[in-house]
Coordinates of C-alpha atoms and ligand atoms in Angstrom, one line a residue:
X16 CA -16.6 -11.2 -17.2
X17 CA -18.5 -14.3 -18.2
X18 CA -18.9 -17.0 -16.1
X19 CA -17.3 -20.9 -17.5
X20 CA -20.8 -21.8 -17.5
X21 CA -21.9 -19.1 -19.8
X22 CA -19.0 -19.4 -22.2
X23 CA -19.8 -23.1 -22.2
X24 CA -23.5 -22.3 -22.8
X25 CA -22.9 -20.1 -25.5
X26 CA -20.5 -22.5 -26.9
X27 CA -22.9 -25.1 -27.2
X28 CA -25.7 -23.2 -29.0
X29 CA -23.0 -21.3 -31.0
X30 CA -22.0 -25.0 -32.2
X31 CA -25.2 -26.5 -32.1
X32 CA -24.6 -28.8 -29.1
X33 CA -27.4 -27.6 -27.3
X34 CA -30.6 -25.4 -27.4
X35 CA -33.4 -24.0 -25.8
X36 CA -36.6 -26.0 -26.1
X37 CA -39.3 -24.1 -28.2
X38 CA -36.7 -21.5 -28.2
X39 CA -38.5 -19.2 -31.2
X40 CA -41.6 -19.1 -28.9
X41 CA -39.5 -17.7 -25.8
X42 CA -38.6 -21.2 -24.6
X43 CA -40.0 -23.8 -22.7
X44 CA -38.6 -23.6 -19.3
X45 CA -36.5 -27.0 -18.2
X46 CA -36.8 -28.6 -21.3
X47 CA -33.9 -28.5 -24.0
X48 CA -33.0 -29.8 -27.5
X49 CA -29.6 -31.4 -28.2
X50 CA -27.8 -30.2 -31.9
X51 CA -26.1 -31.7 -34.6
X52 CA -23.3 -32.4 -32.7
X53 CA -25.2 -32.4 -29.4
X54 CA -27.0 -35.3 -30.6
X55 CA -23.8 -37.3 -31.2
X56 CA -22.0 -36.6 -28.0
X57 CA -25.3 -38.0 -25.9
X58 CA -25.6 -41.1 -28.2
X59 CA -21.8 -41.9 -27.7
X60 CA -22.7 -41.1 -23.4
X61 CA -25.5 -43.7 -23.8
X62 CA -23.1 -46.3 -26.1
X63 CA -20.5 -46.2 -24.3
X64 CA -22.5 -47.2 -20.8
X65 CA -24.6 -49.3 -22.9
X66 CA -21.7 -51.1 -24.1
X67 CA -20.2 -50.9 -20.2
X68 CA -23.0 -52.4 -18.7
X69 CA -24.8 -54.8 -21.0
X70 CA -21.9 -56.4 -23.2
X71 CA -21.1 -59.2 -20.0
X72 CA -22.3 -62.8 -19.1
X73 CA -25.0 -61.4 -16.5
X74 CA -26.8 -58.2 -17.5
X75 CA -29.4 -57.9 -20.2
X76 CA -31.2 -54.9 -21.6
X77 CA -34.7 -53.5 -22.0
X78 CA -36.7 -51.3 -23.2
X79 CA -39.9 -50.3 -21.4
X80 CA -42.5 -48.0 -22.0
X81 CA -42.7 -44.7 -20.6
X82 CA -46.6 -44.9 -19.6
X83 CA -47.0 -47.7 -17.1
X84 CA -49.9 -49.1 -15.2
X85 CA -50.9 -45.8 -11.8
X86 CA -50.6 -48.8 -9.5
X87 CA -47.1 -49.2 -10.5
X88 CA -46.5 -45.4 -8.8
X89 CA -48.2 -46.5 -5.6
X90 CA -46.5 -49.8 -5.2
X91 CA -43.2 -47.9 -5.6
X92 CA -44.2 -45.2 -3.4
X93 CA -44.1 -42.3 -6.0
X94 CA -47.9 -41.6 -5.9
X95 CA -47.6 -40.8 -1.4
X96 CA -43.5 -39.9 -1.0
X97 CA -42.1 -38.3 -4.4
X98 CA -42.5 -34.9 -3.7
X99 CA -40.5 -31.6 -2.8
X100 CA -41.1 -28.9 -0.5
X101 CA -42.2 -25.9 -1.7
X102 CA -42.2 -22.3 -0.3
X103 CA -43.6 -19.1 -2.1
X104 CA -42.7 -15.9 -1.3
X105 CA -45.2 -13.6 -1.2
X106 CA -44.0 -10.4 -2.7
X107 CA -42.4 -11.5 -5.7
X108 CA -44.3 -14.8 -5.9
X109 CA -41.5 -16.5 -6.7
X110 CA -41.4 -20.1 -6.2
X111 CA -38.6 -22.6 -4.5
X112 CA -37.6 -26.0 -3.3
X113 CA -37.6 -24.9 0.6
X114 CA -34.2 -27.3 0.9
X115 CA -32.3 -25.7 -1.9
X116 CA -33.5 -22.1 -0.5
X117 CA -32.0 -23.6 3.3
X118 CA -28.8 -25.2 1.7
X119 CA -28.2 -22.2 -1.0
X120 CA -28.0 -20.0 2.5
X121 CA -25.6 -22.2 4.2
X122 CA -23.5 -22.3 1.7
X123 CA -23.4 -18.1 1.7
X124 CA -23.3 -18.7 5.4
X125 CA -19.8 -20.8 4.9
X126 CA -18.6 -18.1 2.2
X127 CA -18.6 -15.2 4.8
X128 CA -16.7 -17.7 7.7
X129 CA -20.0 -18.0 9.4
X130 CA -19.4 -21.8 9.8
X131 CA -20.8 -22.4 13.6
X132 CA -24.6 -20.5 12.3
X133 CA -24.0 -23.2 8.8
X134 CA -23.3 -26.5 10.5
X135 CA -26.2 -25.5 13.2
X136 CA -28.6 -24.9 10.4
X137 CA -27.6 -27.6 8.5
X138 CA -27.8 -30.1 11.2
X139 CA -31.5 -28.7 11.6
X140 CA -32.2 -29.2 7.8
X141 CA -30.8 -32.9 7.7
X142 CA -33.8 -33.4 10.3
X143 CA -36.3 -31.8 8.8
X144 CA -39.1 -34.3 7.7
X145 CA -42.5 -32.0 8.1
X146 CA -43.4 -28.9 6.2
X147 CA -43.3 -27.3 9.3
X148 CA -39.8 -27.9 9.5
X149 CA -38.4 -26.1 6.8
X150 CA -40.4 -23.5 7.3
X151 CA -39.7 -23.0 10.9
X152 CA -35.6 -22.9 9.8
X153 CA -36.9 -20.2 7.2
X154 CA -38.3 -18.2 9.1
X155 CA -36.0 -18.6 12.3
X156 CA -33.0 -18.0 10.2
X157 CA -34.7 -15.0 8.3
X158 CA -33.6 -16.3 5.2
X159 CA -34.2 -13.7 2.1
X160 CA -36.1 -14.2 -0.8
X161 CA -33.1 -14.5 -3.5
X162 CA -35.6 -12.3 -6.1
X163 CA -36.9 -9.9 -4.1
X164 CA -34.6 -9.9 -1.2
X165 CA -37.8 -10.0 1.6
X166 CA -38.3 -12.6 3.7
X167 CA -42.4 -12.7 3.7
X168 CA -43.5 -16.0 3.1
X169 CA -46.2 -18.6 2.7
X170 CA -46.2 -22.0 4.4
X171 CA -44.3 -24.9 3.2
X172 CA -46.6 -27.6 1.2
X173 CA -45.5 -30.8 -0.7
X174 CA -45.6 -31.3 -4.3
X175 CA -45.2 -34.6 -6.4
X176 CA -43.1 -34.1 -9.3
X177 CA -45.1 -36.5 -11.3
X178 CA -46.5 -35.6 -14.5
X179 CA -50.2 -36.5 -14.3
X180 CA -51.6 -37.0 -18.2
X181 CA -54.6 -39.2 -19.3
X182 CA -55.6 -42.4 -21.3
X183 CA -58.1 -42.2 -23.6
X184 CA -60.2 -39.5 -24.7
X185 CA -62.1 -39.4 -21.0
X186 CA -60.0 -37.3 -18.6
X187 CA -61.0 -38.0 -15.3
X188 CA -59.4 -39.4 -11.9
X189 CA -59.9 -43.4 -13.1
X190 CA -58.1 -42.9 -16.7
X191 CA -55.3 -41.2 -15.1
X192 CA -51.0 -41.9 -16.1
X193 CA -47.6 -40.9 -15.2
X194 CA -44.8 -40.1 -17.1
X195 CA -42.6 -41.8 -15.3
X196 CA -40.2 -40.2 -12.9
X197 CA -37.6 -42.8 -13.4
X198 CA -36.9 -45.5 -15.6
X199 CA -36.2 -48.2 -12.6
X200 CA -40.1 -49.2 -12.3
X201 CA -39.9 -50.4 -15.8
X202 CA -37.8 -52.8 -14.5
X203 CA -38.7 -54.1 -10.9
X204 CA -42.0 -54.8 -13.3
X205 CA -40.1 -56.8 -16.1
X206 CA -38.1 -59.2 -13.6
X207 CA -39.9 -61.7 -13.7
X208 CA -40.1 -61.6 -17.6
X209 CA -36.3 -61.5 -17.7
X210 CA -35.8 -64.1 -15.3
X211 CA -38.1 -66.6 -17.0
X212 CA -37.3 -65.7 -20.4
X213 CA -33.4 -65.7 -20.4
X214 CA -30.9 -68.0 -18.3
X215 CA -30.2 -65.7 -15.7
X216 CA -30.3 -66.1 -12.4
X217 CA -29.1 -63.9 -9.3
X218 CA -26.8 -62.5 -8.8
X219 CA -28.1 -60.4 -12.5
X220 CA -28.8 -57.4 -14.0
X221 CA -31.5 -55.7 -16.5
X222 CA -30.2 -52.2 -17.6
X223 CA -32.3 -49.8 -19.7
X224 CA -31.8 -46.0 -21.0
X225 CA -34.9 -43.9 -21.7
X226 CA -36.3 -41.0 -21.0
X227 CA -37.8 -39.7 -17.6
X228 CA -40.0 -36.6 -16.3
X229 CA -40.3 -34.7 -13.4
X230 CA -42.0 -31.4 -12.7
X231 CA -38.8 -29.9 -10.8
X232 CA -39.8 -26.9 -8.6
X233 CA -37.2 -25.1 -9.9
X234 CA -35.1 -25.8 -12.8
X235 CA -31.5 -25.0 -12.8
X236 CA -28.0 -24.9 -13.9
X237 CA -28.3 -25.5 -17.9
X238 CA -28.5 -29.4 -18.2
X239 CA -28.0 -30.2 -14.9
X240 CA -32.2 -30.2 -13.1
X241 CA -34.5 -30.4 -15.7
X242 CA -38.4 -31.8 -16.2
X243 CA -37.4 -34.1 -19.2
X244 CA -34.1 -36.0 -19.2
X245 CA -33.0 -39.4 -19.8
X246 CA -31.6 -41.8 -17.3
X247 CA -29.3 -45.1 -17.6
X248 CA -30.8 -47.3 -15.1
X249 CA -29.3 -50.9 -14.1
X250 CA -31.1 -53.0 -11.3
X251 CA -28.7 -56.1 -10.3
X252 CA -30.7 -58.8 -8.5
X253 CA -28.6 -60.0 -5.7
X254 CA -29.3 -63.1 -2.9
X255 CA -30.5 -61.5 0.4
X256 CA -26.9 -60.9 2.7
X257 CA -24.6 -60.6 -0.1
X258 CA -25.8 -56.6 -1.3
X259 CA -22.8 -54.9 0.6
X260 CA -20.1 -56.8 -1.4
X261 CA -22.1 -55.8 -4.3
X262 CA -22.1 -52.3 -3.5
X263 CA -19.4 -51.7 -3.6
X264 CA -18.6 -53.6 -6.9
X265 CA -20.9 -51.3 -8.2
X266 CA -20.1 -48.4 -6.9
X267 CA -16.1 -48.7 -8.0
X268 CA -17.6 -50.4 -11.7
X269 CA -19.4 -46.6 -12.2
X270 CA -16.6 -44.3 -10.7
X271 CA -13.9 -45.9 -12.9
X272 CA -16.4 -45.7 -16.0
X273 CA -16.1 -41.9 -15.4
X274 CA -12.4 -42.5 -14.9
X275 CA -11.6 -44.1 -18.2
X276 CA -14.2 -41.8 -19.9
X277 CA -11.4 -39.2 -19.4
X278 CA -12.6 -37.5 -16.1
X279 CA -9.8 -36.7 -13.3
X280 CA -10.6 -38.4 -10.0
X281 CA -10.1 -34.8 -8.7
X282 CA -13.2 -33.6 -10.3
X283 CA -15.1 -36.7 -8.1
X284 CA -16.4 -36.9 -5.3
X285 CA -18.2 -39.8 -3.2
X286 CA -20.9 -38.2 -1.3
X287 CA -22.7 -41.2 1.0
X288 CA -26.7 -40.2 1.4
X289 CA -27.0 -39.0 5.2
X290 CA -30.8 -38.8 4.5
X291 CA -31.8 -42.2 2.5
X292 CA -35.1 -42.3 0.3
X293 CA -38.1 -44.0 1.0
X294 CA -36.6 -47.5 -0.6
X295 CA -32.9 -47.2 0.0
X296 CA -30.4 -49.1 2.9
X297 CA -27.3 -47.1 1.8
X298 CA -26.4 -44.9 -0.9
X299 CA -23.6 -43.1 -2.2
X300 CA -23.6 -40.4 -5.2
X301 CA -20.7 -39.7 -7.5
X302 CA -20.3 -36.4 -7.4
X303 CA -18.7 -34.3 -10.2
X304 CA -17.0 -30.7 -9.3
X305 CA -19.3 -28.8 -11.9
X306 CA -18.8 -24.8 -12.6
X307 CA -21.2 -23.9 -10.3
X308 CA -20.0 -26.5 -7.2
X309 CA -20.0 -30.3 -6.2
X310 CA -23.6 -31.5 -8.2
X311 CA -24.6 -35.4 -8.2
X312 CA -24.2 -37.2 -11.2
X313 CA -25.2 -40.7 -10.5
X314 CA -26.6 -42.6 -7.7
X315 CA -25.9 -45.7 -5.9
X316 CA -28.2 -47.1 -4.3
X317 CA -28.8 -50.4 -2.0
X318 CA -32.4 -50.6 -2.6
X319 CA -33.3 -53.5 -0.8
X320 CA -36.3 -55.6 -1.7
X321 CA -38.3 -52.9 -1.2
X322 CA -39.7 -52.3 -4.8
X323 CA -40.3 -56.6 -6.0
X324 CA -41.9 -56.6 -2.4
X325 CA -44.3 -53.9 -3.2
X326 CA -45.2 -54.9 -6.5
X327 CA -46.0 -58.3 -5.3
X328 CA -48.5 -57.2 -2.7
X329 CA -50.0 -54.5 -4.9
X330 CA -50.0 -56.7 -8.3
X331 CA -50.6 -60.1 -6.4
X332 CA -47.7 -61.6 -8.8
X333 CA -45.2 -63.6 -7.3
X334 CA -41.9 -62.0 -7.7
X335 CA -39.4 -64.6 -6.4
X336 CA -36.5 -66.3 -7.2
X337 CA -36.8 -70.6 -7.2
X338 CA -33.7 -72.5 -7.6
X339 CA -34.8 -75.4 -10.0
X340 CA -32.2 -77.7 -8.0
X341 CA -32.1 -76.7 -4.8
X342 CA -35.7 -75.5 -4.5
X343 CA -34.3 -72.2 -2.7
X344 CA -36.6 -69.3 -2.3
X345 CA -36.4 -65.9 -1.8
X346 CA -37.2 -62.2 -3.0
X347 CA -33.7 -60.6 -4.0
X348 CA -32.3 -57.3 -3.2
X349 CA -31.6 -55.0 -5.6
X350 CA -27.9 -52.6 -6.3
X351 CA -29.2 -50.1 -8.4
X352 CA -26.8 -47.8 -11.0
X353 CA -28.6 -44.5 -11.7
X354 CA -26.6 -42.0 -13.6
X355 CA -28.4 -39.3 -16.1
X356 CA -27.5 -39.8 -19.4
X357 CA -28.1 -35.5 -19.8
X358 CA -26.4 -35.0 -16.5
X359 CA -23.3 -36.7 -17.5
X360 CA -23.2 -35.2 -21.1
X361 CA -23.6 -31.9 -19.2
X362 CA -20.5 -33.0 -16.8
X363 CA -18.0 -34.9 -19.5
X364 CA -18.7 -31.3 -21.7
X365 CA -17.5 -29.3 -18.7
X366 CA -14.9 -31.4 -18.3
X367 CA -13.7 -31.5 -21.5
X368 CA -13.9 -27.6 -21.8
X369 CA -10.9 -25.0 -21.6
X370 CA -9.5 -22.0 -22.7
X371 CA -6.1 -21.4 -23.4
X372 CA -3.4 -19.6 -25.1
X373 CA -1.4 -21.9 -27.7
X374 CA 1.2 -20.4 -30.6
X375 CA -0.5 -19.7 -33.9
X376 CA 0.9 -20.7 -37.2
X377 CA 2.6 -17.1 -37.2
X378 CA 3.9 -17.4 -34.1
X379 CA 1.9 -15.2 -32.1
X380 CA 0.1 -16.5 -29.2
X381 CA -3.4 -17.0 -29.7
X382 CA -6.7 -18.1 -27.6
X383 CA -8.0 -21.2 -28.4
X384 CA -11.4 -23.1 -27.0
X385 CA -11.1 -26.9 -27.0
X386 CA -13.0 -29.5 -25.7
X387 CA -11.2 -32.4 -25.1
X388 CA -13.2 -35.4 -25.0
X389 CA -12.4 -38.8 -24.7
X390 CA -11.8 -39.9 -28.7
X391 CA -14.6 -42.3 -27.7
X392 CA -17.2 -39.4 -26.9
X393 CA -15.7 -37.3 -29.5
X394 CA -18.9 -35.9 -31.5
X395 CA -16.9 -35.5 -34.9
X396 CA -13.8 -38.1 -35.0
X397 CA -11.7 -36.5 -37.7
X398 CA -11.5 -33.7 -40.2
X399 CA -9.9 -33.8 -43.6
X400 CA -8.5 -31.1 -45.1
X401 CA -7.0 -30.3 -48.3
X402 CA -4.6 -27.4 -47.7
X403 CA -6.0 -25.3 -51.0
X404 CA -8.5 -26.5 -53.4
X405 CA -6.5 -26.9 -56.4
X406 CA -3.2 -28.7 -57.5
X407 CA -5.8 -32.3 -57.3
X408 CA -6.0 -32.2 -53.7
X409 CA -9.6 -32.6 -52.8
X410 CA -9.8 -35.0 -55.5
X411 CA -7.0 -37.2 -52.9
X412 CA -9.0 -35.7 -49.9
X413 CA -12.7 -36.7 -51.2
X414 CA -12.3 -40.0 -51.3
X415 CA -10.3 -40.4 -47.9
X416 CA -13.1 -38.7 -46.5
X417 CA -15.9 -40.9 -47.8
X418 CA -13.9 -44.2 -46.5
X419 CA -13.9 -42.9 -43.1
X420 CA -17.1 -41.7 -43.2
X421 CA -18.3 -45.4 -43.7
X422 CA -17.0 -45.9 -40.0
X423 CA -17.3 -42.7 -38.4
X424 CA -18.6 -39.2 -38.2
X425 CA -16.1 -37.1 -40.1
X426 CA -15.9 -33.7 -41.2
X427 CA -14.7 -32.2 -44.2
X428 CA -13.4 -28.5 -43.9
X429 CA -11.7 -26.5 -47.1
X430 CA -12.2 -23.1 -45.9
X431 CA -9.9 -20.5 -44.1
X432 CA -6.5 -20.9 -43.4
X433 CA -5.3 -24.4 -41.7
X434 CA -4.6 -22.5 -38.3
X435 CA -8.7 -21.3 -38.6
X436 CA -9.7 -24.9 -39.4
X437 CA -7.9 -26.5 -36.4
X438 CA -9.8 -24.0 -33.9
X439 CA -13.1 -24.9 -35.5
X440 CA -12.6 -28.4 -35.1
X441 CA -10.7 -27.8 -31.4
X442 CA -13.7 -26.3 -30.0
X443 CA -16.2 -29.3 -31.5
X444 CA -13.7 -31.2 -29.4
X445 CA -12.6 -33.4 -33.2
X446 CA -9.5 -35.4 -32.0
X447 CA -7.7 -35.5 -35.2
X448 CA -7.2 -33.6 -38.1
X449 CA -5.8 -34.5 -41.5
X450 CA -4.0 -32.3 -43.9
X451 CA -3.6 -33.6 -47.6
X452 CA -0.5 -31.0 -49.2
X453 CA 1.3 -31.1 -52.3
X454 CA 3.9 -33.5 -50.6
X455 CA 1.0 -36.1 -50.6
X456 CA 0.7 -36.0 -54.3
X457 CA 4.5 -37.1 -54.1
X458 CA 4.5 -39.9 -51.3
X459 CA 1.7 -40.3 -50.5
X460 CA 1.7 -39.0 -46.8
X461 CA -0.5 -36.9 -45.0
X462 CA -0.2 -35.0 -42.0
X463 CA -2.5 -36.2 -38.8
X464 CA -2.6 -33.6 -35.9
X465 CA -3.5 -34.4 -32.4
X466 CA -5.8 -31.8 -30.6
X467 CA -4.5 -32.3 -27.7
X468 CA -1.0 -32.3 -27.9
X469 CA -1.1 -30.3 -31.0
X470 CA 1.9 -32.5 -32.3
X471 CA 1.9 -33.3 -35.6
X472 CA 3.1 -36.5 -37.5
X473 CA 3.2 -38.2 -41.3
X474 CA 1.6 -41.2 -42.1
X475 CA 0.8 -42.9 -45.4
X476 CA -2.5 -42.1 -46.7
X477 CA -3.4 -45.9 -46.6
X478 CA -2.9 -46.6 -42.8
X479 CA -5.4 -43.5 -41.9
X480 CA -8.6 -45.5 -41.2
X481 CA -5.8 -48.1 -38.9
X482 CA -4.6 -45.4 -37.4
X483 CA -7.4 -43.9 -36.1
X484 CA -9.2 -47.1 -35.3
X485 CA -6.2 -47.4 -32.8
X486 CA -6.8 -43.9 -31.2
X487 CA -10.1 -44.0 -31.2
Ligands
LIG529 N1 -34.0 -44.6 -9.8 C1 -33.3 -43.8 -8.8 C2 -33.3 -42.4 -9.2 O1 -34.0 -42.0 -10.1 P1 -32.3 -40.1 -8.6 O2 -31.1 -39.8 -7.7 O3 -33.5 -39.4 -8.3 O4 -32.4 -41.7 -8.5 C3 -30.7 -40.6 -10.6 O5 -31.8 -39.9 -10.1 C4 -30.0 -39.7 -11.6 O6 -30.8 -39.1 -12.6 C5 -29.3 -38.5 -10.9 O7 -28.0 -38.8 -10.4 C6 -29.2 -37.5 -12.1 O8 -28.0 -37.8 -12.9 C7 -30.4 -37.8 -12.9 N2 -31.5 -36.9 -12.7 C8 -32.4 -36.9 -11.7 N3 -33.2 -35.8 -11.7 C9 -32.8 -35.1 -12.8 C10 -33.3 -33.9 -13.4 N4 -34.3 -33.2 -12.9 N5 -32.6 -33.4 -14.5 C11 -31.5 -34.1 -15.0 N6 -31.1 -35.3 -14.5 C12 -31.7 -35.8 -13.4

């Protein structure tokens, strides 16, 4: 039987949401392409937290560039702390994050009832710091290699996930880049641009969506770890003493954006970070119950003034604040919002996915796939069908079609019976469909159906485009 994940992958390339990077030369491991309708769904993720985050009084956007300045990665501690541990093992050779190997046992640990052996080894692992320490819980705990089932390995070592490239034709040490492992530095380096170019001041926000790279250990789970993805990023500038309150604004702002995106609050989960990164004072993940377990989805994090600190001293660049009235210094602290754009699509497309049985047009009960996104997410917003293609009914259907195509993506499907052309547009996730009949040429009305409650209604061919811009 397959898995919900692999009936979602399949699915998504059978559709053309999703596809294997470089897939006619045997793919490109931890890279992927997004499809026609893959395409859509991610640009209606990134407009509808675009639209969340920078259409209000006190966050503005930007745009940075993906190759930065290498002193940017030392000042923000990527170039010494942004690694993993690694492990190999030496029969099969296979290679893997030391932490996941650890936490992927305790959870098979937790499976079988063995909770006591779990919590001790997990208490062991939330210390671990050194190489020496996940290895020493490795090998102590005799944990297997998952390939080859041995437990014969090599030592733990750190690796930076940075992607090292070079400027200029020269490649050597001096001309080296980054792509950069998150889009935040873009704008710890922009704040003072922002502040002296708009009328901001704090407490305010600069929010950006773009692309990010990491050379993950090991990628996994479809969309969910991979070495390109994109990231919405928002850094709000706050006065020194007032970041708690603002965490937790922040944090409720992003769990009810997944709320009204059409996510149950019983597929989220707040996870606070016991173990905080290099530049964080708190942090708490939203979590979202995935196919394969609980996986973070976005981050919260209290970052201090960790990052306009460091940049000062390495750049020599003020970054302050000055009140112009009250002459009031000081370097703010920064509530960051950092939720993957590819992530999310990957978590609001399992959420939306079922299968079920529902009564056919004969009567018989039938399985259908849906996806039932949010209207706003929606890849494809409505179909049109005429019922046959004669009696003049694509010549009413045509230009319905072409109106609402001026404001949305729409579909036009004349094929197969009308049961047939609901499931293809139920398992696109299309929230409406409209039927032109022979009763149109008569009064007028067409028929709209809802794919989620599969009721059906009339409605005069003129008030289509009103009513879906209400449902929509
Ligand atoms: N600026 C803070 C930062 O980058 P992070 O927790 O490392 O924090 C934030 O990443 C979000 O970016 C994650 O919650 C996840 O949604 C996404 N993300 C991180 N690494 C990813 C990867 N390898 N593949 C896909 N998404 C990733």
């Amino acid at each position: 039987m397959s898995s919900p994940l692999d009936s979602l992958l399949s699915l998504s390339k059978r559709r053309g949401f999703v596809f294997q990077s470089s897939e006619i030369y045997g793919g490109l491991n931890g890279c992927w392409d997004y499809g026609p309708l893959g395409v859509e769904l991610l640009r209606n993720v990134k407009e509808a937290w675009w639209k969340a985050m920078t259409y209000r009084d006190d966050i503005e956007g930007l745009d940075a560039s993906i190759l930065m300045h290498p002193k940017i990665w030392e000042a923000s501690g990527h170039i010494g702390q942004f690694t993993d541990p690694m492990i190999d093992n030496k029969v099969s050779k296979a290679r893997h994050r030391a932490d996941t190997l650890i936490e992927d046992y305790i959870q098979k640990l937790q499976k079988k009832g063995k909770n006591d052996l779990a919590t001790t080894i997990e208490s062991r692992l939330n210390a671990a710091e050194q190489p020496s320490d996940f290895h020493s819980i490795i090998i102590d705990e005799q944990i297997p290699d998952p390939v080859s089932g041995t437990t014969d390995w090599t030592e733990v070592r750190y690796f930076n996930l940075m992607f090292k490239t070079f400027v200029g034709p020269v490649e050597d040490m001096s001309n080296t880049v980054y792509l950069r492992p998150e889009t935040a530095q873009g704008i710890f380096v922009n704040f003072k641009n922002v502040l002296d170019s708009t009328r901001q001041k704090p407490p305010f926000g600069i929010a950006q969506i773009g692309k990010a790279f990491r050379n993950e250990i090991n990628t996994k789970n479809f969309l969910f770890r991979t070495r390109e993805f994109e990231q919405m990023e928002m850094q709000y500038f706050v006065k020194p003493g007032t970041e708690k309150e603002w965490f937790d604004y922040w944090f409720e702002q992003r769990w009810n954006w997944f709320i009204n995106l059409g996510m149950d609050a019983s597929v989220l989960r707040a996870k606070p970070h016991e173990k905080l990164a290099h530049y964080a004072s708190a942090a708490t993940d939203i979590e979202f119950l995935f196919p394969f377990g609980w996986g973070e989805i976005e981050g919260i994090h209290s970052r201090t003034d960790f990052d306009l600190k460091n940049h000062q001293e390495f750049s020599g660049k003020k970054q302050e604040y000055v009140d112009t009235v009250t002459k009031e210094r000081y370097t703010p602290y920064v509530i960051e919002t950092s939720v993957g754009a590819s992530r999310s699509f990957m978590a609001f497309l399992c959420n939306a996915f079922a299968e079920e049985e529902v009564m056919a047009e004969n009567g018989n009960s039938e399985k259908r796939s849906v996806l039932r996104f949010h209207p706003l997410l929606a890849p494809v917003k409505a179909a049109v069908f005429p019922l046959t293609s004669k009696d003049g009914l694509p010549e009413i259907a045509e230009p319905l079609y072409r109106d609402l195509q001026k404001t949305w993506r729409v579909q036009m499907d004349e094929s197969g019976s009308i049961g047939k052309r609901y499931r293809r547009q139920d398992e696109i996730g299309t929230p409406f469909c409209i039927t032109i009949d022979n009763q149109t040429i008569v009064d007028q009305a067409v028929t709209i159906r809802n794919r989620d409650t599969m009721q059906q209604e009339r409605i005069n061919i003129s008030t289509v485009k009103e009513y879906l811009s209400a449902h929509i």
